[in-house]
Short mmCIF file of C-alpha atoms in Angstrom, two decimals:
data_model
loop_
_atom_site.label_atom_id
_atom_site.label_comp_id
_atom_site.label_asym_id
_atom_site.label_seq_id
_atom_site.Cartn_x
_atom_site.Cartn_y
_atom_site.Cartn_z
CA MET A 937 83.31 133.92 24.60
CA GLU A 938 86.31 136.42 24.22
CA GLU A 939 85.30 138.01 27.58
CA GLU A 940 85.42 134.62 29.25
CA ASP A 941 88.80 133.75 27.74
CA GLN A 942 90.00 137.11 29.05
CA VAL A 943 88.85 136.33 32.59
CA ARG A 944 90.41 132.92 32.58
CA VAL A 945 93.85 134.51 31.43
CA SER A 946 93.48 137.18 34.03
CA GLN A 947 92.92 134.39 36.70
CA ALA A 948 96.01 132.59 35.40
CA ASN A 949 98.05 135.59 35.78
CA ASN A 950 96.74 136.26 39.18
CA SER A 951 97.54 132.76 40.14
CA SER A 952 101.17 132.94 38.77
CA THR A 953 101.50 136.24 40.44
CA CYS A 954 99.97 135.13 43.92
CA SER A 955 100.58 131.43 43.92
CA SER A 956 98.46 129.12 46.36
CA PRO A 957 99.83 128.96 49.86
CA SER A 958 99.44 125.25 49.82
CA GLN A 959 102.23 125.32 47.18
CA GLN A 960 104.44 127.79 48.93
CA ASN A 961 104.39 126.01 52.40
CA THR A 962 106.65 123.30 51.24
CA THR A 963 109.52 125.74 51.99
CA SER A 964 108.02 128.42 54.20
CA ASP A 965 104.56 129.24 55.45
CA VAL A 966 102.99 132.66 55.82
CA HIS A 967 104.34 132.78 59.49
CA GLY A 968 107.85 132.26 58.48
CA ASN A 969 108.11 128.75 59.70
CA ARG A 970 110.50 126.45 57.71
CA ASP A 971 108.84 123.23 57.93
CA ASN A 972 108.92 120.24 55.44
CA PHE A 973 105.47 118.89 54.64
CA GLU A 974 106.54 116.68 51.82
CA ASP A 975 105.72 113.55 53.73
CA TYR A 976 102.46 114.92 55.30
CA ASP A 977 99.33 113.37 54.17
CA ALA A 978 96.88 116.34 53.93
CA SER A 979 93.98 114.02 53.52
CA GLN A 980 94.53 112.65 57.01
CA CYS A 981 94.64 116.18 58.45
CA ASP A 982 91.43 117.72 56.74
CA GLY A 983 89.29 119.42 59.26
CA LEU A 984 92.19 119.51 61.70
CA PHE A 985 94.57 122.08 60.53
CA CYS A 986 94.53 125.42 58.28
CA PRO A 987 95.38 124.49 54.71
CA ILE A 988 97.51 127.61 54.29
CA CYS A 989 99.92 127.23 57.19
CA MET A 990 99.23 123.62 58.15
CA HIS A 991 98.85 124.56 61.68
CA ALA A 992 96.03 123.92 63.88
CA TRP A 993 93.55 126.74 64.29
CA THR A 994 92.65 128.04 67.71
CA ALA A 995 89.38 128.78 69.58
CA ASP A 996 90.73 132.30 70.47
CA GLY A 997 93.49 134.68 69.33
CA ASP A 998 94.31 135.77 65.68
CA HIS A 999 94.28 132.09 64.22
CA TYR A 1000 90.62 131.35 65.04
CA LEU A 1001 88.64 129.34 62.41
CA CYS A 1002 86.77 131.23 59.69
CA SER A 1003 85.00 130.58 56.52
CA LEU A 1004 85.27 132.25 53.03
CA PRO A 1005 82.04 132.88 50.98
CA CYS A 1006 82.95 129.64 48.94
CA GLY A 1007 82.79 127.60 52.18
CA HIS A 1008 86.49 126.74 52.55
CA LEU A 1009 87.85 126.97 56.05
CA TYR A 1010 91.13 128.81 57.13
CA GLY A 1011 92.90 130.50 60.02
CA MET A 1012 91.78 134.15 60.15
CA SER A 1013 95.50 135.34 60.42
CA CYS A 1014 96.35 133.35 57.29
CA VAL A 1015 93.44 134.76 55.33
CA LYS A 1016 94.39 138.31 56.31
CA ARG A 1017 98.03 137.59 55.50
CA TRP A 1018 97.01 136.16 51.99
CA LEU A 1019 94.75 139.14 51.22
CA GLU A 1020 97.73 141.43 51.91
CA LEU A 1021 99.99 139.46 49.64
CA CYS A 1022 97.44 139.72 46.75
CA GLY A 1023 97.62 143.57 47.13
CA LYS A 1024 94.07 144.23 46.06
CA ASN A 1025 90.69 144.88 47.77
CA PHE A 1026 89.71 141.34 47.17
CA GLY A 1027 91.43 138.11 47.49
CA LYS A 1028 90.74 134.62 45.96
CA CYS A 1029 90.29 131.40 47.75
CA PRO A 1030 93.60 129.38 47.70
CA GLN A 1031 91.74 126.33 46.71
CA CYS A 1032 88.94 127.36 44.31
CA ASN A 1033 89.96 131.08 43.23
CA ILE A 1034 86.60 132.39 44.10
CA LYS A 1035 86.82 135.99 45.08
CA TYR A 1036 86.17 137.21 48.51
CA LYS A 1037 86.30 140.54 50.52
CA MET A 1038 87.31 141.07 53.99
CA LYS A 1039 83.80 141.72 55.12
CA GLU A 1040 82.57 138.54 53.72
CA ILE A 1041 84.68 136.39 55.87
CA ARG A 1042 82.79 134.73 58.58
CA LYS A 1043 84.02 133.38 61.94
CA ILE A 1044 83.14 129.79 62.66
CA TYR A 1045 82.36 129.27 66.35
CA ALA A 1046 83.76 125.72 66.73
CA SER A 1047 86.75 124.46 68.54
CA ARG A 1048 87.57 121.58 66.16
CA VAL A 1049 86.18 120.46 62.66
CA VAL A 1050 86.89 116.88 61.63
CA VAL A 1051 86.13 115.41 58.12
CA ALA A 1052 85.14 111.75 58.34
CA ASP A 1053 87.43 109.58 56.64
CA GLU A 1054 86.60 105.70 56.44
CA ASP A 1055 90.10 104.85 55.10
CA PHE A 1056 91.72 106.68 58.04
CA ASN A 1057 89.38 104.95 60.54
CA LYS A 1058 90.39 101.67 58.83
CA LYS A 1059 94.03 102.45 59.17
CA LEU A 1060 93.53 103.50 62.87
CA GLN A 1061 91.83 100.23 63.68
CA VAL A 1062 94.68 98.37 61.95
CA ALA A 1063 97.26 100.33 64.13
CA GLU A 1064 95.28 99.68 67.27
CA THR A 1065 95.23 95.92 66.51
CA LYS A 1066 98.99 96.00 65.84
CA CYS A 1067 99.46 97.64 69.20
CA THR A 1068 97.40 95.12 71.04
CA LEU A 1069 99.41 92.34 69.45
CA LEU A 1070 102.52 93.95 70.49
CA VAL A 1071 101.22 94.36 74.15
CA GLU A 1072 100.24 90.59 74.12
CA LYS A 1073 103.77 89.62 72.78
CA GLU A 1074 105.38 91.66 75.54
CA ALA A 1075 103.32 89.97 78.22
CA ASP A 1076 104.34 86.55 76.64
CA TRP A 1077 107.88 87.38 76.94
CA HIS A 1078 107.29 88.45 80.57
CA ARG A 1079 105.72 85.22 81.28
CA LYS A 1080 108.64 83.44 79.65
CA GLU A 1081 111.12 85.50 81.70
CA GLU A 1082 109.40 84.32 84.87
CA GLU A 1083 109.50 80.70 83.87
CA TRP A 1084 113.28 81.14 83.15
CA HIS A 1085 113.69 82.69 86.72
CA LYS A 1086 111.73 79.83 88.29
CA ARG A 1087 113.84 77.26 86.44
CA GLU A 1088 116.91 79.12 87.74
CA ASN A 1089 115.62 79.15 91.16
CA ALA A 1090 114.81 75.48 91.15
CA LEU A 1091 118.49 74.70 90.07
CA CYS A 1092 119.73 76.97 92.77
CA LEU A 1093 117.50 75.24 95.29
CA GLU A 1094 118.66 71.76 94.09
CA LEU A 1095 122.19 72.85 94.61
CA HIS A 1096 121.48 74.35 97.98
CA GLN A 1097 119.88 71.05 98.97
CA LEU A 1098 122.94 69.09 98.04
CA LYS A 1099 125.16 71.41 100.09
CA GLU A 1100 122.77 71.18 103.07
CA ARG A 1101 122.59 67.38 103.00
CA THR A 1102 126.31 67.37 103.17
CA LYS A 1103 126.29 69.75 106.19
CA GLU A 1104 123.66 67.70 107.68
CA MET A 1105 125.62 64.44 107.45
CA GLU A 1106 128.56 66.32 108.90
CA GLN A 1107 126.73 67.52 111.76
CA LEU A 1108 125.05 64.30 112.48
CA LEU A 1109 128.49 62.76 112.90
CA GLN A 1110 129.58 65.53 115.29
CA ASN A 1111 126.22 65.59 117.28
CA ARG A 1112 125.81 61.99 117.75
CA ARG A 1113 126.13 61.39 121.50
CA SER A 1114 126.36 58.19 123.49
CA VAL A 1115 123.98 57.23 126.26
CA VAL A 1116 124.41 59.48 129.24
CA GLU A 1117 123.45 58.33 132.62
CA GLY A 1118 120.08 60.02 133.87
CA TYR A 1119 119.19 60.88 130.22
CA MET A 1120 116.40 59.27 128.18
CA VAL A 1121 117.91 57.77 125.03
CA PRO A 1122 115.51 58.52 121.87
CA PRO A 1123 114.56 55.81 119.59
CA SER A 1124 116.37 55.65 116.26
CA PHE A 1125 115.06 58.18 113.73
CA PRO A 1126 115.62 57.94 109.90
CA VAL A 1127 118.23 60.20 108.70
CA GLY A 1128 117.06 62.76 106.29
CA GLY A 1129 115.69 66.12 105.91
CA SER A 1130 112.15 67.57 105.29
CA SER A 1131 110.04 66.59 102.15
CA HIS A 1132 109.17 70.28 101.90
CA HIS A 1133 111.27 73.41 101.61
CA PHE A 1134 110.08 77.00 102.17
CA LEU A 1135 110.27 79.41 99.44
CA LEU A 1136 110.17 83.35 99.71
CA GLN A 1137 106.84 84.67 98.33
CA LYS A 1138 106.69 88.19 99.59
CA GLU A 1139 108.55 90.92 101.38
CA LEU A 1140 106.83 93.79 103.20
CA GLN A 1141 108.57 96.91 104.53
CA LEU A 1142 107.45 97.55 108.12
CA GLU A 1143 109.19 100.39 109.93
CA GLY A 1144 109.50 99.85 113.64
CA ALA A 1145 108.15 96.28 113.82
CA ARG A 1146 109.23 94.41 116.88
CA LEU A 1147 107.09 91.24 117.14
CA PHE A 1148 103.91 89.82 115.77
CA ASP A 1149 101.47 86.82 115.60
CA ILE A 1150 99.09 85.24 113.10
CA ASP A 1151 95.39 85.47 113.17
CA ALA A 1152 94.47 82.41 111.13
CA SER A 1153 90.73 82.79 111.16
CA GLY A 1154 90.90 86.50 109.92
CA GLN A 1155 93.88 85.77 107.52
CA THR A 1156 95.86 88.65 109.05
CA LEU A 1157 99.13 89.41 110.82
CA ILE A 1158 99.03 91.38 114.00
CA ILE A 1159 102.29 93.31 114.45
CA ALA A 1160 103.61 95.40 117.45
CA ARG A 1161 105.33 98.55 116.05
CA ARG A 1162 106.80 101.68 117.25
CA LEU A 1163 107.00 105.05 115.41
CA SER A 1164 110.52 106.34 114.76
CA GLY A 1165 111.99 109.11 116.62
CA LEU A 1166 112.38 110.03 120.29
CA GLY A 1167 109.26 109.20 122.16
CA GLY A 1168 107.59 107.41 119.19
CA GLU A 1169 104.14 106.14 119.86
CA HIS A 1170 103.48 102.35 120.13
CA PHE A 1171 100.75 100.89 118.05
CA LEU A 1172 99.67 97.64 116.31
CA SER A 1173 99.19 97.05 112.62
CA LYS A 1174 96.74 94.54 110.97
CA ILE A 1175 98.11 93.39 107.62
CA SER A 1176 96.02 91.08 105.31
CA LEU A 1177 97.80 88.05 104.15
CA ILE A 1178 95.77 88.26 100.85
CA PRO A 1179 97.08 90.38 98.09
CA PRO A 1180 97.38 93.45 97.93
CA TYR A 1181 98.14 93.05 101.64
CA GLU A 1182 96.02 96.06 103.05
CA SER A 1183 97.17 97.39 106.31
CA GLN A 1184 95.26 99.12 109.29
CA ASN A 1185 96.84 100.68 112.33
CA ILE A 1186 95.41 100.25 115.78
CA PHE A 1187 96.81 102.92 118.45
CA LEU A 1188 96.85 101.55 121.87
CA PRO A 1189 95.63 103.37 125.05
CA PRO A 1190 98.09 106.02 126.67
CA ASN A 1191 100.72 104.70 129.12
CA THR A 1192 100.68 101.29 127.41
CA LYS A 1193 104.23 101.61 126.44
CA ALA A 1194 106.31 98.91 124.52
CA CYS A 1195 104.57 95.55 123.80
CA ARG A 1196 106.94 92.68 124.96
CA ASP A 1197 104.64 89.72 123.95
CA LEU A 1198 101.62 89.32 121.66
CA ARG A 1199 99.53 86.01 121.36
CA VAL A 1200 96.47 85.48 119.13
CA ALA A 1201 93.93 83.31 120.77
CA PRO A 1202 94.25 79.44 119.57
CA SER A 1203 90.48 79.42 119.07
CA PHE A 1204 88.32 81.40 116.77
CA ALA A 1205 87.49 84.01 119.36
CA ARG A 1206 89.39 86.68 117.29
CA LEU A 1207 91.17 87.88 120.42
CA ALA A 1208 94.71 89.03 121.07
CA LEU A 1209 96.52 89.05 124.29
CA LEU A 1210 99.12 91.83 124.93
CA ALA A 1211 101.89 92.06 127.56
CA THR A 1212 103.24 95.50 127.89
CA LEU A 1213 105.89 97.33 129.85
CA GLY A 1214 103.21 99.64 131.07
CA LYS A 1215 102.39 97.27 133.79
CA LYS A 1216 99.33 96.14 131.97
CA MET A 1217 98.12 92.94 130.20
CA SER A 1218 95.42 93.79 127.64
CA ILE A 1219 92.82 91.74 125.56
CA LEU A 1220 92.13 93.21 122.18
CA SER A 1221 89.27 92.35 119.98
CA LEU A 1222 90.44 91.89 116.50
CA GLU A 1223 86.97 92.44 115.05
CA SER A 1224 86.34 95.89 116.52
CA ASN A 1225 90.05 96.73 117.03
CA ASN A 1226 89.43 97.93 120.52
CA VAL A 1227 90.89 96.79 123.95
CA VAL A 1228 88.00 94.87 125.73
CA LEU A 1229 89.83 94.09 128.86
CA ALA A 1230 92.82 95.42 130.75
CA TYR A 1231 94.51 94.07 133.95
CA ASP A 1232 96.88 96.29 136.00
CA LEU A 1233 99.90 94.50 137.13
CA PRO A 1234 102.51 95.21 139.90
CA ALA A 1235 105.41 95.16 137.31
CA ALA A 1236 106.00 95.37 133.69
CA ALA A 1237 104.63 92.38 131.79
CA TRP A 1238 107.34 90.52 129.72
CA SER A 1239 105.38 87.54 128.52
CA CYS A 1240 101.67 86.30 128.18
CA SER A 1241 99.86 83.15 127.14
CA TRP A 1242 96.40 81.62 126.65
CA ASP A 1243 95.35 78.64 128.67
CA LEU A 1244 95.14 75.55 126.34
CA ASN A 1245 92.97 73.83 128.68
CA ASN A 1246 90.43 76.63 129.59
CA PRO A 1247 89.56 79.34 127.16
CA HIS A 1248 88.75 81.79 129.98
CA ASN A 1249 92.21 81.62 131.51
CA VAL A 1250 95.18 83.95 130.69
CA TYR A 1251 98.62 84.22 132.18
CA ALA A 1252 101.23 87.01 132.63
CA GLY A 1253 105.05 86.70 133.19
CA LEU A 1254 106.24 89.72 134.91
CA GLN A 1255 109.72 91.57 135.06
CA ASN A 1256 110.18 90.61 138.84
CA GLY A 1257 109.87 86.79 138.28
CA MET A 1258 106.22 86.53 139.10
CA LEU A 1259 103.43 84.69 137.23
CA PHE A 1260 99.77 85.61 137.28
CA LEU A 1261 96.69 83.77 136.41
CA PHE A 1262 93.51 85.75 135.27
CA ASP A 1263 90.09 84.58 134.54
CA MET A 1264 88.46 86.78 131.90
CA ARG A 1265 85.16 86.28 133.67
CA GLN A 1266 86.57 88.08 136.81
CA THR A 1267 87.95 91.32 135.82
CA GLY A 1268 88.71 92.66 139.24
CA ARG A 1269 91.85 90.83 140.21
CA PRO A 1270 94.05 87.77 139.41
CA VAL A 1271 92.71 84.39 140.35
CA GLU A 1272 96.20 83.33 141.45
CA SER A 1273 99.84 84.62 141.50
CA MET A 1274 103.10 82.94 142.22
CA THR A 1275 106.54 84.14 142.99
CA GLY A 1276 109.35 82.89 140.84
CA LEU A 1277 112.46 80.96 141.85
CA ALA A 1278 114.47 84.00 140.94
CA CYS A 1279 113.84 87.79 140.26
CA ASN A 1280 114.71 87.52 136.59
CA PRO A 1281 112.07 88.55 133.85
CA VAL A 1282 109.94 85.75 132.72
CA HIS A 1283 110.41 86.28 128.93
CA ASN A 1284 108.50 83.33 127.64
CA ILE A 1285 105.42 81.24 128.82
CA HIS A 1286 104.03 78.09 127.36
CA SER A 1287 100.60 76.42 128.37
CA VAL A 1288 100.87 72.76 128.59
CA ILE A 1289 98.08 70.52 127.54
CA ARG A 1290 96.69 68.65 130.63
CA ASN A 1291 97.46 64.98 130.88
CA PRO A 1292 94.54 62.78 131.69
CA SER A 1293 96.45 61.09 134.40
CA SER A 1294 97.21 64.62 136.14
CA PRO A 1295 95.14 65.76 139.07
CA GLY A 1296 92.01 67.58 138.02
CA GLY A 1297 92.04 71.40 138.40
CA VAL A 1298 95.97 71.65 137.99
CA ASN A 1299 97.13 73.88 135.05
CA THR A 1300 100.85 73.29 134.10
CA LEU A 1301 102.89 76.04 132.55
CA LEU A 1302 106.46 76.24 131.19
CA SER A 1303 108.41 79.37 131.63
CA ALA A 1304 111.81 80.53 130.56
CA SER A 1305 113.97 83.00 132.37
CA ALA A 1306 117.74 83.62 132.70
CA ILE A 1307 118.11 80.66 135.07
CA GLY A 1308 116.45 78.24 132.62
CA LEU A 1309 113.10 76.50 132.33
CA CYS A 1310 110.69 76.21 135.19
CA GLN A 1311 107.37 74.20 135.58
CA TRP A 1312 104.50 76.03 137.16
CA ASN A 1313 101.40 74.00 138.58
CA PHE A 1314 98.46 76.42 139.19
CA GLY A 1315 95.98 74.91 141.63
CA ALA A 1316 98.40 72.28 142.91
CA VAL A 1317 98.85 71.81 146.66
CA GLU A 1318 102.36 70.66 146.57
CA GLU A 1319 105.32 70.99 144.01
CA ARG A 1320 103.79 74.32 142.75
CA GLN A 1321 106.95 75.15 140.81
CA SER A 1322 110.31 73.51 140.08
CA GLN A 1323 113.15 74.14 137.78
CA VAL A 1324 113.76 71.70 134.80
CA PRO A 1325 117.32 70.15 135.87
CA GLU A 1326 118.30 69.52 132.29
CA THR A 1327 118.53 73.24 131.68
CA GLU A 1328 120.57 74.25 134.76
CA ASN A 1329 123.99 74.31 133.50
CA HIS A 1330 123.95 75.39 129.98
CA GLY A 1331 124.26 79.18 130.39
CA VAL A 1332 121.59 82.02 130.35
CA CYS A 1333 118.41 81.02 128.87
CA ILE A 1334 117.39 83.56 126.16
CA SER A 1335 114.41 81.77 124.37
CA SER A 1336 112.14 78.77 124.42
CA ALA A 1337 109.89 77.04 122.07
CA TYR A 1338 107.27 74.45 122.79
CA SER A 1339 105.04 72.21 120.76
CA PRO A 1340 101.91 71.31 122.61
CA SER A 1341 101.08 68.42 120.26
CA ASN A 1342 104.03 66.30 120.99
CA ASP A 1343 105.52 67.97 124.05
CA ASP A 1344 108.84 69.00 122.23
CA ILE A 1345 110.69 71.78 124.00
CA VAL A 1346 113.91 73.66 122.48
CA ALA A 1347 115.66 76.09 124.94
CA SER A 1348 118.44 78.46 123.76
CA PHE A 1349 121.25 79.53 125.76
CA ARG A 1350 124.16 82.13 125.71
CA PRO A 1351 127.33 81.75 127.87
CA LYS A 1352 127.22 83.44 131.26
CA VAL A 1353 129.26 86.47 131.87
CA GLU A 1354 131.92 85.81 134.68
CA MET A 1355 132.43 88.63 137.01
CA LEU A 1356 135.70 89.58 138.70
CA ASN A 1357 134.53 87.93 142.00
CA GLU A 1358 134.13 84.73 140.20
CA MET A 1359 130.38 84.80 140.52
CA ALA A 1360 128.09 84.00 137.59
CA PHE A 1361 126.29 87.16 136.51
CA SER A 1362 123.02 86.32 134.53
CA GLN A 1363 122.74 89.77 132.80
CA PRO A 1364 124.55 90.41 129.54
CA ASN A 1365 127.60 92.55 128.91
CA LEU A 1366 126.64 95.94 127.81
CA THR A 1367 129.65 96.26 125.44
CA PRO A 1368 129.15 94.68 121.98
CA ILE A 1369 131.25 91.65 121.18
CA PRO A 1370 132.42 92.16 117.53
CA THR A 1371 132.21 88.45 116.62
CA GLY A 1372 131.00 87.48 113.25
CA LEU A 1373 128.75 89.64 110.97
CA GLY A 1374 126.35 90.19 113.83
CA GLN A 1375 126.47 91.01 117.47
CA GLY A 1376 126.55 87.56 118.72
CA VAL A 1377 128.27 84.79 120.65
CA GLN A 1378 128.43 81.05 120.30
CA GLY A 1379 125.71 79.51 122.46
CA SER A 1380 123.62 76.41 122.15
CA HIS A 1381 120.06 74.75 121.57
CA VAL A 1382 119.00 72.06 123.91
CA HIS A 1383 116.00 69.73 122.76
CA LEU A 1384 114.12 68.31 125.54
CA LYS A 1385 111.13 65.82 125.57
CA ARG A 1386 108.43 66.16 128.28
CA VAL A 1387 107.11 62.64 129.39
CA GLY A 1388 104.45 63.15 132.32
CA ASN A 1389 106.24 65.49 134.71
CA LYS A 1390 109.76 64.36 133.65
CA TYR A 1391 112.05 65.99 131.02
CA TYR A 1392 114.58 64.20 129.05
CA GLN A 1393 117.38 65.54 126.86
CA TRP A 1394 116.99 64.33 123.36
CA GLY A 1395 119.38 66.67 121.27
CA PHE A 1396 122.09 69.44 121.61
CA SER A 1397 123.76 71.64 119.10
CA GLN A 1398 125.83 74.75 119.10
CA ALA A 1399 124.28 78.02 117.73
CA ASN A 1400 125.27 81.61 117.01
CA VAL A 1401 123.09 83.63 119.28
CA ASN A 1402 122.69 87.33 120.25
CA HIS A 1403 124.52 88.38 123.37
CA ILE A 1404 122.08 91.13 124.40
CA ARG A 1405 118.59 90.73 122.89
CA LEU A 1406 116.23 87.96 123.76
CA PRO A 1407 115.21 86.53 120.34
CA LYS A 1408 112.09 84.51 119.40
CA SER A 1409 112.19 80.94 118.34
CA LEU A 1410 109.50 78.49 117.18
CA ILE A 1411 108.75 74.59 116.71
CA ILE A 1412 107.07 74.20 113.33
CA GLU A 1413 104.37 71.27 113.68
CA ARG A 1414 103.75 69.35 110.50
CA LYS A 1415 101.53 66.71 109.65
CA ASN A 1416 102.86 63.16 109.02
CA GLU A 1417 106.54 64.63 109.31
CA ARG A 1418 108.91 65.32 112.11
CA PRO A 1419 108.84 68.87 113.56
CA LEU A 1420 111.28 71.54 112.67
CA PHE A 1421 112.98 74.09 115.04
CA ALA A 1422 113.35 77.65 113.72
CA SER A 1423 115.69 80.20 115.08
CA GLY A 1424 117.96 83.00 113.81
CA ASP A 1425 121.57 82.82 113.13
CA GLU A 1426 123.21 85.89 114.68
CA PHE A 1427 126.42 85.95 112.46
CA THR A 1428 124.81 85.36 109.09
CA GLY A 1429 121.22 86.76 109.50
CA GLU A 1430 119.88 83.65 108.35
CA LEU A 1431 116.65 81.79 109.59
CA VAL A 1432 117.82 78.35 110.31
CA LEU A 1433 115.39 75.29 110.24
CA GLN A 1434 116.63 72.24 112.14
CA ASP A 1435 115.18 68.77 112.14
CA LEU A 1436 113.91 67.39 115.58
CA PRO A 1437 115.20 65.62 117.46
CA SER A 1438 118.48 65.35 115.67
CA LEU A 1439 118.76 69.31 115.31
CA ALA A 1440 120.45 68.70 112.02
CA VAL A 1441 120.13 71.63 109.64
CA VAL A 1442 117.51 71.27 106.92
CA GLN A 1443 117.31 74.76 105.39
CA ARG A 1444 118.76 78.05 105.77
CA LEU A 1445 116.52 80.92 104.71
CA GLN A 1446 118.53 83.86 103.62
CA PRO A 1447 117.84 87.49 104.33
CA SER A 1448 117.32 90.00 101.45
CA PRO A 1449 120.34 90.17 99.05
CA PHE A 1450 119.63 93.90 98.68
CA SER A 1451 119.56 94.93 102.20
CA PRO A 1452 122.30 94.77 105.24
CA ILE A 1453 122.18 91.76 107.32
CA SER A 1454 119.70 91.99 110.14
CA PRO A 1455 118.84 89.78 113.01
CA VAL A 1456 115.74 87.55 113.15
CA LEU A 1457 113.32 89.27 115.59
CA ASP A 1458 110.36 87.07 115.58
CA VAL A 1459 109.05 83.96 113.60
CA LYS A 1460 105.63 82.32 113.24
CA HIS A 1461 104.15 79.44 111.31
CA THR A 1462 100.61 78.38 110.50
CA ASN A 1463 99.05 75.33 108.99
CA ALA A 1464 95.67 76.93 108.44
CA TRP A 1465 96.28 77.16 104.72
CA SER A 1466 97.78 74.97 102.23
CA PRO A 1467 100.63 75.37 101.50
CA SER A 1468 101.57 76.37 105.16
CA PHE A 1469 103.04 79.80 105.82
CA LEU A 1470 106.25 80.64 107.59
CA CYS A 1471 106.70 84.25 108.54
CA CYS A 1472 110.02 85.98 109.63
CA LEU A 1473 110.27 89.42 110.95
CA ARG A 1474 113.66 91.34 110.65
CA GLU A 1475 114.29 95.00 111.19
CA ASP A 1476 111.82 96.99 109.19
CA LYS A 1477 111.09 93.99 107.10
CA LEU A 1478 108.66 90.94 107.02
CA GLN A 1479 109.43 87.88 104.94
CA LEU A 1480 106.59 85.54 103.96
CA PHE A 1481 107.57 81.93 102.95
CA SER A 1482 105.44 79.06 101.65
CA ALA A 1483 105.99 75.36 101.86
CA LYS A 1484 106.60 73.72 98.61
CA PRO A 1485 107.12 69.98 98.02
CA LEU A 1486 110.54 69.08 96.79
CA PRO A 1487 110.49 67.74 93.12
#
């Protein structure tokens, strides 16, 4: 018993002389680091860190994991350091005071040792649950924020509608015209705007986009683009209208050059008609993305159209004023060609639905060039072409829109440029006119109604139009509602929607507030989905609007 008491006393003295590292590391560890571990819960770190230095052991180097004869685990460099501090041939385990020698230390070949702790696991599960609740709360706040934005947009829209109704009443008073001899007076229409307004849903960045069309059956957009830089290649992009709006590029054959017009087939044939400056008109399969048919032309093609009466016929309007008719079943040459009334480029073609009272085999087209609107009768023996008289004296025709279902036509004009010899010159001035925010002049929109083979002017309004470029416009056909005319305002960059036949402004769709004002390059609409879609192409940006009923 006395010997055992002496051993205990000796152990106590040794412990006081060489205190446990776990007690010393509250101020300084054996490596000299001055860390405070008072708030450190060692039970949660058991199996992860060295009990001497409270640092993680390593798989290699001096601080690798080792075991003393008693089974306790430490970092090797800490055990050696502890043995040196004891100053003897043997040391004692800092945790149980069992003696050990250097040769009795064993290296543990494990990268990590973890002691299972149920309490710690429960705490971890509670922390994860709290984290999940916080994420759900954050998502709920985001939803509430979206609702607040929607309410704010609804209030802004209501305010905008009140302002537009005021402008509409003012314009109706200004544009109300009396009966003019030779004009057909339209019946009285109720005053009022649309029961739907278009709201912006998505904006897509499209570098080098020029014009486009909608493939309703494939739910895609077909966009004619050009790569940036000198000599950039021309190509098409197919963009899905279904999120996430996947895109696919279609590179055209060499020498195709710039695309001046693009028309998707009105049927479900999944074909697109291309008119290009490379003196070619091509037919592209939207399923295989390949050109299936190409026609050589004597001049650059500026416009194209499908025949609404015959799915095999296609038309091309040329730079020299000519019009060509092709039958896709005859790939060698055109079925018929006609020379225009002038040499101005034919920049718009519209196929007219055949009237049951018209002679069989006659296909009627409307075209637009600088001199105005012309009617072409392919297959007719007499009166093969004639100019629409109501469009002769309004200036230079720069755009036309046509609605086949109700024979509405809207032609856009800019003023003629008078030369020094007092002769009217139909081409635009090359020097920009710094008027307004855009490069534009004050022109006009003329609304015509086709009845049989006669045309009557129904409406007229002033407009801010481009003085160089030939813009695109559109008549939006709507079920059980009056149609709308869509065109760009060159001064403000807005897409203006006007009621027909009054041409009163119904809505102005603003450009993006975070980008400079850019003109409207092209606009298309489809009723294939509900709600209907309105697409507006600006420089390097495509805006998608959907029709929403007013509250």
